[in-house]
PDB file of C-alpha atoms in Angstrom:
ATOM      1  CA  MET A 990     132.891 137.996  85.360  1.00  0.00           C
ATOM      2  CA  ALA A 991     131.475 136.434  82.185  1.00  0.00           C
ATOM      3  CA  GLN A 992     127.809 136.627  81.211  1.00  0.00           C
ATOM      4  CA  ILE A 993     125.774 135.895  78.110  1.00  0.00           C
ATOM      5  CA  GLY A 994     124.102 138.694  76.188  1.00  0.00           C
ATOM      6  CA  PHE A 995     121.621 138.778  73.311  1.00  0.00           C
ATOM      7  CA  VAL A 996     122.215 141.322  70.519  1.00  0.00           C
ATOM      8  CA  ARG A 997     118.991 143.326  70.159  1.00  0.00           C
ATOM      9  CA  ARG A 998     120.113 145.859  67.568  1.00  0.00           C
ATOM     10  CA  LEU A 999     123.104 147.501  65.931  1.00  0.00           C
ATOM     11  CA  VAL A1000     123.729 151.219  66.402  1.00  0.00           C
ATOM     12  CA  ASN A1001     126.625 152.452  64.214  1.00  0.00           C
ATOM     13  CA  ASP A1002     129.700 150.616  65.535  1.00  0.00           C
ATOM     14  CA  LYS A1003     127.970 149.630  68.780  1.00  0.00           C
ATOM     15  CA  VAL A1004     125.538 146.902  69.761  1.00  0.00           C
ATOM     16  CA  GLU A1005     122.630 147.009  72.153  1.00  0.00           C
ATOM     17  CA  LEU A1006     122.742 143.908  74.333  1.00  0.00           C
ATOM     18  CA  GLU A1007     120.107 142.363  76.543  1.00  0.00           C
ATOM     19  CA  ILE A1008     121.782 140.734  79.541  1.00  0.00           C
ATOM     20  CA  GLN A1009     119.946 138.747  82.189  1.00  0.00           C
ATOM     21  CA  ARG A1010     120.680 140.116  85.643  1.00  0.00           C
ATOM     22  CA  SER A1011     122.170 137.602  87.989  1.00  0.00           C
ATOM     23  CA  GLY A1012     121.733 137.787  91.693  1.00  0.00           C
ATOM     24  CA  GLY A1013     121.786 135.838  94.904  1.00  0.00           C
ATOM     25  CA  CYS A1014     118.146 134.848  94.623  1.00  0.00           C
ATOM     26  CA  GLY A1015     117.518 131.233  93.720  1.00  0.00           C
ATOM     27  CA  SER A1016     113.906 132.013  92.724  1.00  0.00           C
ATOM     28  CA  CYS A1017     112.377 129.687  95.313  1.00  0.00           C
ATOM     29  CA  ASN A1018     109.372 132.041  95.781  1.00  0.00           C
ATOM     30  CA  LYS A1019     109.562 131.644  99.584  1.00  0.00           C
ATOM     31  CA  CYS A1020     109.936 135.375 100.180  1.00  0.00           C
ATOM     32  CA  GLY A1021     107.063 136.350  97.901  1.00  0.00           C
ATOM     33  CA  GLY A1022     109.455 138.023  95.502  1.00  0.00           C
ATOM     34  CA  SER A1023     108.985 137.788  91.792  1.00  0.00           C
ATOM     35  CA  PRO A1024     110.749 134.820  90.187  1.00  0.00           C
ATOM     36  CA  GLU A1025     110.842 136.801  86.944  1.00  0.00           C
ATOM     37  CA  LYS A1026     114.398 137.581  85.831  1.00  0.00           C
ATOM     38  CA  LYS A1027     114.959 141.223  84.925  1.00  0.00           C
ATOM     39  CA  MET A1028     116.879 142.092  81.789  1.00  0.00           C
ATOM     40  CA  HIS A1029     119.557 144.767  81.686  1.00  0.00           C
ATOM     41  CA  ILE A1030     120.087 146.735  78.453  1.00  0.00           C
ATOM     42  CA  LEU A1031     123.680 147.681  77.674  1.00  0.00           C
ATOM     43  CA  THR A1032     125.285 149.469  74.699  1.00  0.00           C
ATOM     44  CA  ILE A1033     128.935 148.586  74.011  1.00  0.00           C
ATOM     45  CA  ASN A1034     131.419 148.543  71.132  1.00  0.00           C
ATOM     46  CA  ASN A1035     130.893 145.844  68.515  1.00  0.00           C
ATOM     47  CA  SER A1036     134.473 144.578  68.651  1.00  0.00           C
ATOM     48  CA  ILE A1037     133.654 141.091  67.303  1.00  0.00           C
ATOM     49  CA  ASN A1038     131.216 142.055  64.503  1.00  0.00           C
ATOM     50  CA  ALA A1039     128.176 140.512  66.154  1.00  0.00           C
ATOM     51  CA  LYS A1040     124.869 140.614  64.291  1.00  0.00           C
ATOM     52  CA  VAL A1041     121.299 141.064  65.488  1.00  0.00           C
ATOM     53  CA  GLY A1042     120.075 137.838  67.089  1.00  0.00           C
ATOM     54  CA  ASP A1043     123.531 136.589  68.105  1.00  0.00           C
ATOM     55  CA  TYR A1044     124.282 135.423  71.608  1.00  0.00           C
ATOM     56  CA  VAL A1045     127.633 136.724  72.813  1.00  0.00           C
ATOM     57  CA  GLU A1046     129.853 136.249  75.821  1.00  0.00           C
ATOM     58  CA  VAL A1047     130.354 139.486  77.742  1.00  0.00           C
ATOM     59  CA  GLN A1048     133.358 139.979  80.013  1.00  0.00           C
ATOM     60  CA  GLY A1049     133.819 142.731  82.581  1.00  0.00           C
ATOM     61  CA  GLU A1050     136.851 143.949  84.475  1.00  0.00           C
ATOM     62  CA  SER A1051     135.989 143.355  88.129  1.00  0.00           C
ATOM     63  CA  LYS A1052     138.228 146.126  89.487  1.00  0.00           C
ATOM     64  CA  ASP A1053     136.719 148.741  87.153  1.00  0.00           C
ATOM     65  CA  LEU A1054     133.162 147.600  87.880  1.00  0.00           C
ATOM     66  CA  PHE A1055     133.919 147.758  91.600  1.00  0.00           C
ATOM     67  CA  LYS A1056     135.350 151.267  91.220  1.00  0.00           C
ATOM     68  CA  TYR A1057     132.278 152.515  89.346  1.00  0.00           C
ATOM     69  CA  THR A1058     129.968 150.838  91.845  1.00  0.00           C
ATOM     70  CA  LEU A1059     131.734 152.664  94.667  1.00  0.00           C
ATOM     71  CA  ILE A1060     131.325 155.956  92.809  1.00  0.00           C
ATOM     72  CA  VAL A1061     127.617 155.405  92.182  1.00  0.00           C
ATOM     73  CA  TYR A1062     126.799 154.379  95.754  1.00  0.00           C
ATOM     74  CA  MET A1063     129.374 156.068  97.975  1.00  0.00           C
ATOM     75  CA  ILE A1064     129.332 159.615  96.588  1.00  0.00           C
ATOM     76  CA  PRO A1065     125.583 160.047  97.279  1.00  0.00           C
ATOM     77  CA  PHE A1066     125.908 158.392 100.695  1.00  0.00           C
ATOM     78  CA  ILE A1067     128.824 160.622 101.703  1.00  0.00           C
ATOM     79  CA  PHE A1068     127.031 163.746 100.456  1.00  0.00           C
ATOM     80  CA  LEU A1069     123.851 162.809 102.349  1.00  0.00           C
ATOM     81  CA  ILE A1070     125.726 162.275 105.624  1.00  0.00           C
ATOM     82  CA  LEU A1071     127.835 165.407 105.075  1.00  0.00           C
ATOM     83  CA  GLY A1072     124.726 167.501 104.366  1.00  0.00           C
ATOM     84  CA  ILE A1073     122.945 166.208 107.460  1.00  0.00           C
ATOM     85  CA  ALA A1074     126.019 166.813 109.643  1.00  0.00           C
ATOM     86  CA  LEU A1075     126.637 170.334 108.324  1.00  0.00           C
ATOM     87  CA  GLY A1076     122.950 171.205 108.596  1.00  0.00           C
ATOM     88  CA  HIS A1077     122.835 169.814 112.124  1.00  0.00           C
ATOM     89  CA  VAL A1078     125.798 171.914 113.254  1.00  0.00           C
ATOM     90  CA  TYR A1079     124.554 175.062 111.510  1.00  0.00           C
ATOM     91  CA  PHE A1080     120.897 174.949 112.568  1.00  0.00           C
ATOM     92  CA  LYS A1081     121.579 173.794 116.132  1.00  0.00           C
ATOM     93  CA  SER A1082     124.148 176.573 116.663  1.00  0.00           C
ATOM     94  CA  ASN A1083     121.587 179.126 115.426  1.00  0.00           C
ATOM     95  CA  GLY A1084     119.056 177.881 117.984  1.00  0.00           C
ATOM     96  CA  ASN A1085     116.443 176.472 115.592  1.00  0.00           C
ATOM     97  CA  SER A1086     114.029 174.141 117.359  1.00  0.00           C
ATOM     98  CA  ASN A1087     113.508 172.045 114.201  1.00  0.00           C
ATOM     99  CA  TYR A1088     117.206 171.551 113.548  1.00  0.00           C
ATOM    100  CA  GLU A1089     116.805 167.788 112.915  1.00  0.00           C
ATOM    101  CA  LEU A1090     114.231 168.275 110.176  1.00  0.00           C
ATOM    102  CA  LEU A1091     116.114 171.174 108.629  1.00  0.00           C
ATOM    103  CA  SER A1092     119.396 169.247 108.662  1.00  0.00           C
ATOM    104  CA  PHE A1093     117.656 166.337 106.933  1.00  0.00           C
ATOM    105  CA  GLY A1094     116.464 168.797 104.274  1.00  0.00           C
ATOM    106  CA  VAL A1095     120.051 169.971 103.753  1.00  0.00           C
ATOM    107  CA  GLY A1096     121.073 166.311 103.446  1.00  0.00           C
ATOM    108  CA  VAL A1097     118.473 165.779 100.708  1.00  0.00           C
ATOM    109  CA  VAL A1098     119.753 168.856  98.850  1.00  0.00           C
ATOM    110  CA  PHE A1099     123.310 167.492  99.099  1.00  0.00           C
ATOM    111  CA  LEU A1100     122.006 164.130  97.835  1.00  0.00           C
ATOM    112  CA  PHE A1101     120.525 165.866  94.784  1.00  0.00           C
ATOM    113  CA  ILE A1102     123.838 167.654  94.156  1.00  0.00           C
ATOM    114  CA  SER A1103     125.661 164.317  94.392  1.00  0.00           C
ATOM    115  CA  ALA A1104     123.337 162.853  91.758  1.00  0.00           C
ATOM    116  CA  LEU A1105     124.406 165.636  89.393  1.00  0.00           C
ATOM    117  CA  ILE A1106     128.066 164.909  90.174  1.00  0.00           C
ATOM    118  CA  VAL A1107     127.607 161.180  89.528  1.00  0.00           C
ATOM    119  CA  LYS A1108     125.835 161.977  86.243  1.00  0.00           C
ATOM    120  CA  TYR A1109     128.761 164.216  85.228  1.00  0.00           C
ATOM    121  CA  ILE A1110     131.289 161.489  86.105  1.00  0.00           C
ATOM    122  CA  ASP A1111     129.242 158.962  84.125  1.00  0.00           C
ATOM    123  CA  LYS A1112     129.268 161.174  81.024  1.00  0.00           C
ATOM    124  CA  LYS A1113     133.000 161.765  81.408  1.00  0.00           C
ATOM    125  CA  VAL A1114     133.715 158.026  81.639  1.00  0.00           C
ATOM    126  CA  ALA A1115     131.462 157.323  78.641  1.00  0.00           C
ATOM    127  CA  ALA A1116     133.213 160.047  76.618  1.00  0.00           C
ATOM    128  CA  LYS A1117     136.616 158.481  77.305  1.00  0.00           C
ATOM    129  CA  ASP A1118     135.220 155.238  75.878  1.00  0.00           C
ATOM    130  CA  ALA A1119     136.972 153.254  78.579  1.00  0.00           C
ATOM    131  CA  SER A1120     135.154 150.024  77.859  1.00  0.00           C
ATOM    132  CA  THR A1121     134.822 148.240  81.139  1.00  0.00           C
ATOM    133  CA  ILE A1122     132.608 145.602  79.558  1.00  0.00           C
ATOM    134  CA  ILE A1123     133.579 143.941  76.271  1.00  0.00           C
ATOM    135  CA  MET A1124     132.266 141.149  74.085  1.00  0.00           C
ATOM    136  CA  THR A1125     134.719 138.267  73.914  1.00  0.00           C
ATOM    137  CA  ARG A1126     133.101 135.815  71.483  1.00  0.00           C
ATOM    138  CA  ILE A1127     129.956 134.906  69.586  1.00  0.00           C
ATOM    139  CA  LEU A1128     128.208 131.801  70.922  1.00  0.00           C
TER     140      LEU A1128
END
């Protein structure tokens, strides 16, 4: 997966890149959505000695990106469903009349806990400096 990034600034031995998000939208404006392309800011190692103002090619490992995407989306989803299910069983067995609402509340609490877990995993991955995305060349 190769994309083009613009070097915004240098931070020690890292660069801050501005990468245009790509998506399935062809910007036809038929759906009323904004045709404006959103930019994604990314900080990665400056392995090719890029300078401010350079355009660079950015390459990502698809399997690693897929793995991190699963972590970011599936952990919260699983925790939400698990919280709702556990709350449902607990509150229904105790005879609460509002067991659906209470179980949803437990699901939201589990969702919040999962966000903390995902944040911890993100910091751990960043600390290992396992660069999933690298610059390959200056354009």
